[in-house]
PDB file of C-alpha atoms and ligand atoms in Angstrom:
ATOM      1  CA  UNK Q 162     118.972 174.673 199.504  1.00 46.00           C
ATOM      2  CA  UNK Q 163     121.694 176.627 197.687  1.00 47.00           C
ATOM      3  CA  UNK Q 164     123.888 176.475 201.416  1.00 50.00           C
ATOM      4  CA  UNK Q 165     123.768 173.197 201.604  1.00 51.00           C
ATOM      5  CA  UNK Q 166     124.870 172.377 198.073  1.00 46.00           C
ATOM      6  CA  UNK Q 167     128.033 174.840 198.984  1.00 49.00           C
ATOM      7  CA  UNK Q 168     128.853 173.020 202.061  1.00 46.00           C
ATOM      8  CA  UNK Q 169     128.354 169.379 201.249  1.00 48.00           C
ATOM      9  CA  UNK Q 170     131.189 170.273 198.307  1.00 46.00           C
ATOM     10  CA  UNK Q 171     133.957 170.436 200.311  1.00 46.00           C
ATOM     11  CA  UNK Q 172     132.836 167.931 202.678  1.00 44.00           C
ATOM     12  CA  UNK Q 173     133.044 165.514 199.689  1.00 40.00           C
ATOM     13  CA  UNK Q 174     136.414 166.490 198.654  1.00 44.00           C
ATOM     14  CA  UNK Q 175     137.602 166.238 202.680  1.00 43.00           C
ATOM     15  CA  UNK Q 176     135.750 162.344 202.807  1.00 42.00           C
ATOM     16  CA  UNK Q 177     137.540 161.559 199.180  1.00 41.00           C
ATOM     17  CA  UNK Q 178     141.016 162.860 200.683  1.00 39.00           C
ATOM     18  CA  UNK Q 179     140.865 161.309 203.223  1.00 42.00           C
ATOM     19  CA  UNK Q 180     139.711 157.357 202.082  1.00 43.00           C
ATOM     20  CA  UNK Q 181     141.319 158.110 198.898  1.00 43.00           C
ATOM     21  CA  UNK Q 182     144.416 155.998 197.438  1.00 46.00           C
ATOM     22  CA  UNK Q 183     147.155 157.742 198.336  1.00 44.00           C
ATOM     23  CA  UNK Q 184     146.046 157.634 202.190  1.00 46.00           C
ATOM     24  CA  UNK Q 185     148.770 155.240 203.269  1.00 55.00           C
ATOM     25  CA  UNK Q 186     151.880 155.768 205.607  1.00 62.00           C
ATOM     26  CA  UNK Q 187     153.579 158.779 203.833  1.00 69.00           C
ATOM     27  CA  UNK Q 188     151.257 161.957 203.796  1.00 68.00           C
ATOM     28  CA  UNK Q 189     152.431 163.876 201.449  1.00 73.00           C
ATOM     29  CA  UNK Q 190     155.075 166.089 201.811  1.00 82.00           C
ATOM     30  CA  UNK Q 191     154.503 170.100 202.347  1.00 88.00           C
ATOM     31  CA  UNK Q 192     157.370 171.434 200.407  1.00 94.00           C
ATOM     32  CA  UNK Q 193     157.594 175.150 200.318  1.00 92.00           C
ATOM     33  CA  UNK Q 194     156.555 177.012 197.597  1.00 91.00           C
ATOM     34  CA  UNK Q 195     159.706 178.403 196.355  1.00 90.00           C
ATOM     35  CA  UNK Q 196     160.361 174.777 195.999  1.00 95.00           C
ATOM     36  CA  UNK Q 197     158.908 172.940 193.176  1.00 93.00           C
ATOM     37  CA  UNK Q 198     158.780 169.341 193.860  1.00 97.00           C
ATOM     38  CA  UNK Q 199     156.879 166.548 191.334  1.00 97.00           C
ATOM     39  CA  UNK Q 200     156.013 164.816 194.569  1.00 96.00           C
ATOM     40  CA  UNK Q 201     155.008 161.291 194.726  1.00 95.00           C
ATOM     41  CA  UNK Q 202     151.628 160.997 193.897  1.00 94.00           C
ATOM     42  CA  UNK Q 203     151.946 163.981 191.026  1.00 95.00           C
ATOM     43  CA  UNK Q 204     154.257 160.666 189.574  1.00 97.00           C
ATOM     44  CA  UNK Q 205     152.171 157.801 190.473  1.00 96.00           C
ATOM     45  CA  UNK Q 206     154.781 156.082 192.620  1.00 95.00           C
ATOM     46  CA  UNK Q 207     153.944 152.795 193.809  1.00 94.00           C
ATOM     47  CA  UNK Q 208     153.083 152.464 197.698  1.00 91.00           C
ATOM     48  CA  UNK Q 209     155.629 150.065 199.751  1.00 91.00           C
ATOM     49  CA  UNK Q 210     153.888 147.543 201.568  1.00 86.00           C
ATOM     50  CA  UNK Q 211     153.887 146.803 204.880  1.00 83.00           C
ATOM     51  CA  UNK Q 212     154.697 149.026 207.828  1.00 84.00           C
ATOM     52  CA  UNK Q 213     157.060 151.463 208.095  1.00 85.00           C
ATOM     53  CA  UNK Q 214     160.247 151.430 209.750  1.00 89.00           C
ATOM     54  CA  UNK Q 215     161.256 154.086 212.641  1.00 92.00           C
ATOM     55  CA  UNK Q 216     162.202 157.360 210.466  1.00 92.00           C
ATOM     56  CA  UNK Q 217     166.238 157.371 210.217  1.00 95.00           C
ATOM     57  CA  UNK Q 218     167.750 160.524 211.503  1.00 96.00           C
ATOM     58  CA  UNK Q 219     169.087 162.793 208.759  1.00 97.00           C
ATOM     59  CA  UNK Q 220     172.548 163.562 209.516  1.00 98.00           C
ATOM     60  CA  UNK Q 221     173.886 164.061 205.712  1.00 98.00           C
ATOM     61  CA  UNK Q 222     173.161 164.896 202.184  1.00 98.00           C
ATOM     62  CA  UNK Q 223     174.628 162.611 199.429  1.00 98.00           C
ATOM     63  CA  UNK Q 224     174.621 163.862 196.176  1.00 98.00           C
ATOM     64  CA  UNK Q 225     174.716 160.966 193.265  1.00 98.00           C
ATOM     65  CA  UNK Q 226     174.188 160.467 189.499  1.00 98.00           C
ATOM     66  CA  UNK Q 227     172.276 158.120 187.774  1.00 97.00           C
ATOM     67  CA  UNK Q 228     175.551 156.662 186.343  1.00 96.00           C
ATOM     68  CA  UNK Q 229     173.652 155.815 182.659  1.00 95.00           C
ATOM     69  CA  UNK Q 230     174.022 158.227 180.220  1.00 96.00           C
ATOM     70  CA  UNK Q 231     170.247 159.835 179.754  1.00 96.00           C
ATOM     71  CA  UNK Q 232     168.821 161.401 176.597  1.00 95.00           C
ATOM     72  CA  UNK Q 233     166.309 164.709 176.528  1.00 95.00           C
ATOM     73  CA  UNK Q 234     163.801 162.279 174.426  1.00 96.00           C
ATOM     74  CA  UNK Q 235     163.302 159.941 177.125  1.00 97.00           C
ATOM     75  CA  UNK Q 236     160.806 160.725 179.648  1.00 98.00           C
ATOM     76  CA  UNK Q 237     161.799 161.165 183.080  1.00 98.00           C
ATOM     77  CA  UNK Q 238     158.643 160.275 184.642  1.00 98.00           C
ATOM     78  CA  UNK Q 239     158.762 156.422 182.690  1.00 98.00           C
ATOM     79  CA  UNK Q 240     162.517 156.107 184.032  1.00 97.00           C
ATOM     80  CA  UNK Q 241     160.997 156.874 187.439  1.00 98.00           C
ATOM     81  CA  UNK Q 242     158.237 153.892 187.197  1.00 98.00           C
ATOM     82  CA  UNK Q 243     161.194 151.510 185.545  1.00 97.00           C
ATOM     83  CA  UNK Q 244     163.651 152.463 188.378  1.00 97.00           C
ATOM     84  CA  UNK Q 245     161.336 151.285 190.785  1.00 97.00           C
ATOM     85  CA  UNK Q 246     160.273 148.333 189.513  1.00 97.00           C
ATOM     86  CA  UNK Q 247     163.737 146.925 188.799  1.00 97.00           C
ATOM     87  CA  UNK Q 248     164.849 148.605 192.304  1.00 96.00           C
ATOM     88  CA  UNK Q 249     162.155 146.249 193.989  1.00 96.00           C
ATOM     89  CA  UNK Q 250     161.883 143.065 191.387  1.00 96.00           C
ATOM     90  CA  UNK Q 251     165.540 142.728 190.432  1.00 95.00           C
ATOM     91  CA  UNK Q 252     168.045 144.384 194.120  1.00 95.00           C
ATOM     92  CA  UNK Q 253     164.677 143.321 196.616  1.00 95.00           C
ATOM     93  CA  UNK Q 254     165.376 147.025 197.846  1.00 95.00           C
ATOM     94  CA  UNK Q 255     162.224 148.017 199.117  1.00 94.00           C
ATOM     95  CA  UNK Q 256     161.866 151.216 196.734  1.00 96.00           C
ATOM     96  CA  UNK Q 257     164.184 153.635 194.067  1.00 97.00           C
ATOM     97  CA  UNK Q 258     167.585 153.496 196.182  1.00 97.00           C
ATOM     98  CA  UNK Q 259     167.081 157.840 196.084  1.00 98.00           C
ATOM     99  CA  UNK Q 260     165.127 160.122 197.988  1.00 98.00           C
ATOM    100  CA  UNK Q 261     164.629 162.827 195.407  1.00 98.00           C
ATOM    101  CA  UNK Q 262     165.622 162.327 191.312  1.00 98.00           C
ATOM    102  CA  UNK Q 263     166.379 165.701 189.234  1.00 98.00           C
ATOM    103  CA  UNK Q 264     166.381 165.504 185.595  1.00 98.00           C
ATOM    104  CA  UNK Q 265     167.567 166.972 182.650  1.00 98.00           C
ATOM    105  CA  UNK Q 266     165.498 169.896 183.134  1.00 98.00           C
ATOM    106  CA  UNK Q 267     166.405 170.707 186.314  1.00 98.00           C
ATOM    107  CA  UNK Q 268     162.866 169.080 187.776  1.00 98.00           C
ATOM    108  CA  UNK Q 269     162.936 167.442 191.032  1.00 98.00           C
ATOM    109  CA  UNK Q 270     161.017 164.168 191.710  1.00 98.00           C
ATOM    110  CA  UNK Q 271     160.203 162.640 195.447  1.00 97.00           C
ATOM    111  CA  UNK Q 272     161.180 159.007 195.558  1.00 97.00           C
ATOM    112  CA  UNK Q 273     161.796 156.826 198.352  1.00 96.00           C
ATOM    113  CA  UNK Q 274     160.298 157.798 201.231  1.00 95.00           C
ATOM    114  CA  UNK Q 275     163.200 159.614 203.820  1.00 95.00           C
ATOM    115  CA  UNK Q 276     161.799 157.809 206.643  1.00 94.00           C
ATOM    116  CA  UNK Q 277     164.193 154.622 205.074  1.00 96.00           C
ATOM    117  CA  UNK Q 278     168.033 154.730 204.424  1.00 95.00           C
ATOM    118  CA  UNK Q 279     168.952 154.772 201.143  1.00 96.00           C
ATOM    119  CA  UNK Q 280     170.055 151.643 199.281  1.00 93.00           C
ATOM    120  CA  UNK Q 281     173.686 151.078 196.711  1.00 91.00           C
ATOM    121  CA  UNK Q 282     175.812 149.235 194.890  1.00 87.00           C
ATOM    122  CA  UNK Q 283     178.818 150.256 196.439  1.00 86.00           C
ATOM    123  CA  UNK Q 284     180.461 149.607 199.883  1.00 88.00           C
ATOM    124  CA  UNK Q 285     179.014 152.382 202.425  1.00 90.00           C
ATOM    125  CA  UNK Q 286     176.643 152.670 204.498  1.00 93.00           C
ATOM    126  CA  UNK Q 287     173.949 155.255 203.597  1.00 95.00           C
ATOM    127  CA  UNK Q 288     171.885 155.286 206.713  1.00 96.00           C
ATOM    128  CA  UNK Q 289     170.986 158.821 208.036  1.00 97.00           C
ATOM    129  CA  UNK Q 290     172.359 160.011 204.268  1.00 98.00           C
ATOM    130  CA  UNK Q 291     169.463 161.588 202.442  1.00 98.00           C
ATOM    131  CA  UNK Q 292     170.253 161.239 199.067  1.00 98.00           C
ATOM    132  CA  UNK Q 293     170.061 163.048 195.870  1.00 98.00           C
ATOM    133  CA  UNK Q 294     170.360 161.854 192.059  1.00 98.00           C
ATOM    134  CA  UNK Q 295     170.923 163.388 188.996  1.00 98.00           C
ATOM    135  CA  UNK Q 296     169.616 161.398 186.215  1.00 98.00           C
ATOM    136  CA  UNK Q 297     172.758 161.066 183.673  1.00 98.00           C
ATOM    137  CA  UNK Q 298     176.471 160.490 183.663  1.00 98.00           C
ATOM    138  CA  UNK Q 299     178.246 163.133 184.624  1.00 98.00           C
ATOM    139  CA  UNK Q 300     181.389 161.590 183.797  1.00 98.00           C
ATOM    140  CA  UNK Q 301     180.190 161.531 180.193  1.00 98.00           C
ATOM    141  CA  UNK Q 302     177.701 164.558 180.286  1.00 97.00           C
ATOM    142  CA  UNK Q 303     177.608 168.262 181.280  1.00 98.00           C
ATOM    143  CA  UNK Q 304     175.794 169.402 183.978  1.00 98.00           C
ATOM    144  CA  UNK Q 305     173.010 171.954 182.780  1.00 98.00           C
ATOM    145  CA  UNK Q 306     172.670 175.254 184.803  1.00 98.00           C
ATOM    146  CA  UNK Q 307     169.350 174.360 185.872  1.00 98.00           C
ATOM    147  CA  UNK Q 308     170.294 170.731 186.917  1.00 98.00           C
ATOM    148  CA  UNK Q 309     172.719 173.092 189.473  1.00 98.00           C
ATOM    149  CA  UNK Q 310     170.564 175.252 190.810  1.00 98.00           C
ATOM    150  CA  UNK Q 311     167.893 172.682 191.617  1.00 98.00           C
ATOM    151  CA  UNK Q 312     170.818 170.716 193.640  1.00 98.00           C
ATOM    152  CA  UNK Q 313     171.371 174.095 195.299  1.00 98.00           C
ATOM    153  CA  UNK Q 314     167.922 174.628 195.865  1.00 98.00           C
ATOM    154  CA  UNK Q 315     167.062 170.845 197.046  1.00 98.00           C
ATOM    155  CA  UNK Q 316     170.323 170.520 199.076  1.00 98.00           C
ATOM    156  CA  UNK Q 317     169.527 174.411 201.084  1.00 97.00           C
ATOM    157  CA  UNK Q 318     165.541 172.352 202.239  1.00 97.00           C
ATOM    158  CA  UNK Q 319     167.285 169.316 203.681  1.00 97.00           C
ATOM    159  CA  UNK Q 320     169.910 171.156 205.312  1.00 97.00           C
ATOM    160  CA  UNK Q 321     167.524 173.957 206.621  1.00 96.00           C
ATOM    161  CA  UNK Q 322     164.820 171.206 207.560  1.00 96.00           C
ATOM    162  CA  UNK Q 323     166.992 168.587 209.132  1.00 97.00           C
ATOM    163  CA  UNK Q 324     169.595 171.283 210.598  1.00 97.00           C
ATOM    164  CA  UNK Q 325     172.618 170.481 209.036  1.00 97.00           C
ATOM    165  CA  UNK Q 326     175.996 172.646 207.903  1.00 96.00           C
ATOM    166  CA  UNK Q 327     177.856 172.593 204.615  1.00 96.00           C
ATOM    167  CA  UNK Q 328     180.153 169.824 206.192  1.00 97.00           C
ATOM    168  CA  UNK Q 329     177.600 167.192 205.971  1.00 98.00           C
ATOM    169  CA  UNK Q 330     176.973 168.021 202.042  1.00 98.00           C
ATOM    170  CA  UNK Q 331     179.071 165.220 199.399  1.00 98.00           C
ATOM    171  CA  UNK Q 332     178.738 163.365 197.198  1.00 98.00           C
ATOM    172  CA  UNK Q 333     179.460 159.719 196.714  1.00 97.00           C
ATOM    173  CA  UNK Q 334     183.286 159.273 196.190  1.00 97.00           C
ATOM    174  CA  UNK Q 335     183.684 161.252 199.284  1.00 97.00           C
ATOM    175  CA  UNK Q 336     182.805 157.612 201.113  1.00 96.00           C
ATOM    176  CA  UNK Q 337     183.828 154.807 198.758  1.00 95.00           C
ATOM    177  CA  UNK Q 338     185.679 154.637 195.850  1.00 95.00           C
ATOM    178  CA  UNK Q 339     183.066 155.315 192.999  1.00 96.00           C
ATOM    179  CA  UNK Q 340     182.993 157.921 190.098  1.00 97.00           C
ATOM    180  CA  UNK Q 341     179.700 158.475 191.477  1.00 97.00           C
ATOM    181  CA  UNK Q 342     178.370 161.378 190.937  1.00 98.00           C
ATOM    182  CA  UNK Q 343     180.768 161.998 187.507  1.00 98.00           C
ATOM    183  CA  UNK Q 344     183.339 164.515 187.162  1.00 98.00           C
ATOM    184  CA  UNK Q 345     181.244 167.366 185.922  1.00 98.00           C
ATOM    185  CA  UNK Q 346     178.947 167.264 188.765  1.00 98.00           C
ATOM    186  CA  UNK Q 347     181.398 166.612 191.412  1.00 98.00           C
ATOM    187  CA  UNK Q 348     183.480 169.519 190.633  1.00 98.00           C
ATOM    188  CA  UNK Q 349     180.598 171.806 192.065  1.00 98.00           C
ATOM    189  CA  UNK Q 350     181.606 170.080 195.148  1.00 98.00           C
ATOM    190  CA  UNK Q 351     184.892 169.655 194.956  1.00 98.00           C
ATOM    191  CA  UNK Q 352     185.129 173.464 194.553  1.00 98.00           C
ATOM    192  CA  UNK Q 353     183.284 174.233 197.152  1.00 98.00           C
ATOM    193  CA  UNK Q 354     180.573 175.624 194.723  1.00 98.00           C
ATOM    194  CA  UNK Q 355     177.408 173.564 195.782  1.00 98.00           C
ATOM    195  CA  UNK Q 356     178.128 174.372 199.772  1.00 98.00           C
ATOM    196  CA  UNK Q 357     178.262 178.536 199.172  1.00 98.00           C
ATOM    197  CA  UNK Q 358     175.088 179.116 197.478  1.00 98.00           C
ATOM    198  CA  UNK Q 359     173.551 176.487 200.121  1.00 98.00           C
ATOM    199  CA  UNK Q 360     174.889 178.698 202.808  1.00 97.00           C
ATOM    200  CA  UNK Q 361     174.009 181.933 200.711  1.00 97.00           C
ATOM    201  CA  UNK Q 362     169.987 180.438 200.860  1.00 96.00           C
ATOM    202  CA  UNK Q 363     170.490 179.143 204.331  1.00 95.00           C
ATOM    203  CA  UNK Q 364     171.501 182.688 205.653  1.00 94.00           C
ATOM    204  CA  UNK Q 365     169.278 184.457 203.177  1.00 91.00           C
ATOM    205  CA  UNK Q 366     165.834 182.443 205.059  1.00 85.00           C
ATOM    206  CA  UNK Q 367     167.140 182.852 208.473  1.00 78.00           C
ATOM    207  CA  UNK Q 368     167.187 186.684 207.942  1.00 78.00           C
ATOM    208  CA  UNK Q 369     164.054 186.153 206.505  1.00 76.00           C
ATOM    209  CA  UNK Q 370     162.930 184.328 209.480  1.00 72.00           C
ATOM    210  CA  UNK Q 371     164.346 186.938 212.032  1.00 66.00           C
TER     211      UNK Q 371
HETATM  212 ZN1   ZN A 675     176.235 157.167 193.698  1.00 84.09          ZN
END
C-alpha cells in the first residue's frame, strides 16, 4: 500500500504538467543554471492565441531601453502585465515588442516568445533580431552594475545558443536613427565593453566544453 501511494505521486504531478495551463505552444524554456531567468509562467504572461508562426532564425542581438524613465518603487513584474496589454490592445502587436526585459535590479524576464520577430516604433526591420530591453531611460538614467552584467550574461546565451560573434551584438541606433537604448547604456557598446566580456564567457564555456 505504502508503494503505491509513492508512485501514484509523481504520476499526478506528470498528468497535472502535462494538461496543466501553461501546456500551450511555448514549452518552457531550459535556461542554464548559471542563468537566472523569471521565465514566463514564473510572471504569469498571457498566452498568444492562435498558432504559431515558423520560428525566425536568430541572426542578431539588439539591445534596447524602455525609453520611460522607471522608478525602484514600481514593480517590474506589473509593468510587464501593462506592457503587454497595451502592446496587444493599443499597437495590435501580437505580444511585448521584447524577447527578454531586465530591470532595475539586474533581473531578467522572458517575454515574447523568440519564435516571432520583434515589433517597434521606429523604421527597421527586426526580424531574425532577438531583442533585449532595459527597463528605464538611459539617456536620463545610469546604468546599474548589475543591469550590465545581466546584459553580459543574457547577450553570452543567445550568442552561444544561436551561434553568433560579437559583430552581430548592437543596439538600436546602430539601424535607425533613435536614442534607443540611451547614452549611458550605449556607451558599453560603443566602447566595445558589452562585446569583450561576451567573448570572455563565450571562450570561458567552450574551454569548459572541450
Ligand atoms: Zn529601441
Amino acid at each position: 500500500m505504502k508503494n503505491r501511494i509513492w508512485i501514484s505521486i509523481p504520476a499526478c504531478i506528470f498528468f497535472a504538467g502535462c494538461i496543466g495551463p501553461f501546456k500551450d505552444h511555448f514549452p518552457e524554456t531550459q535556461f542554464p543554471p548559471e542563468l537566472k531567468v523569471i521565465t514566463r509562467k514564473a510572471w504569469k504572461w498571457q498566452k498568444i492565441k492562435g498558432k504559431p508562426p515558423i520560428p525566425q532564425e536568430i541572426k542578431k542581438i539588439t539591445i534596447h531601453h524602455g525609453g520611460k524613465e522607471f522608478s525602484p518603487e514600481k514593480d517590474p513584474v506589473e509593468y510587464l502585465h501593462n506592457l503587454q496589454k497595451w502592446s496587444r490592445k493599443e499597437k495590435k502587436w501580437v505580444d511585448i515588442p521584447y524577447h527578454f526585459m531586465i530591470d532595475l535590479n539586474g533581473v531578467i524576464y522572458e517575454a515574447r516568445p523568440l519564435a516571432y520577430p520583434g515589433d517597434t516604433n521606429t523604421a527597421y526591420d527586426p526580424t531574425g533580431h532577438a531583442l533585449i530591453c532595459v527597463m528605464g531611460n538611459y539617456e536620463v538614467q545610469n546604468l546599474g552594475p548589475e543591469q550590465l552584467q545581466a546584459v553580459v550574461d543574457l547577450t553570452a546565451y543567445l550568442a552561444g545558443k544561436y551561434d553568433l560573434t560579437i559583430r552581430d551584438i548592437g543596439g538600436h541606433k546602430d539601424y535607425v536613427e533613435t536614442l534607443c537604448p540611451g547614452k549611458d547604456l550605449y556607451r558599453y557598446i560603443e566602447d566595445g565593453t558589452i562585446q569583450y566580456e561576451v567573448n570572455r564567457l563565450l571562450k570561458k564555456k567552450h574551454v569548459q566544453q572541450k
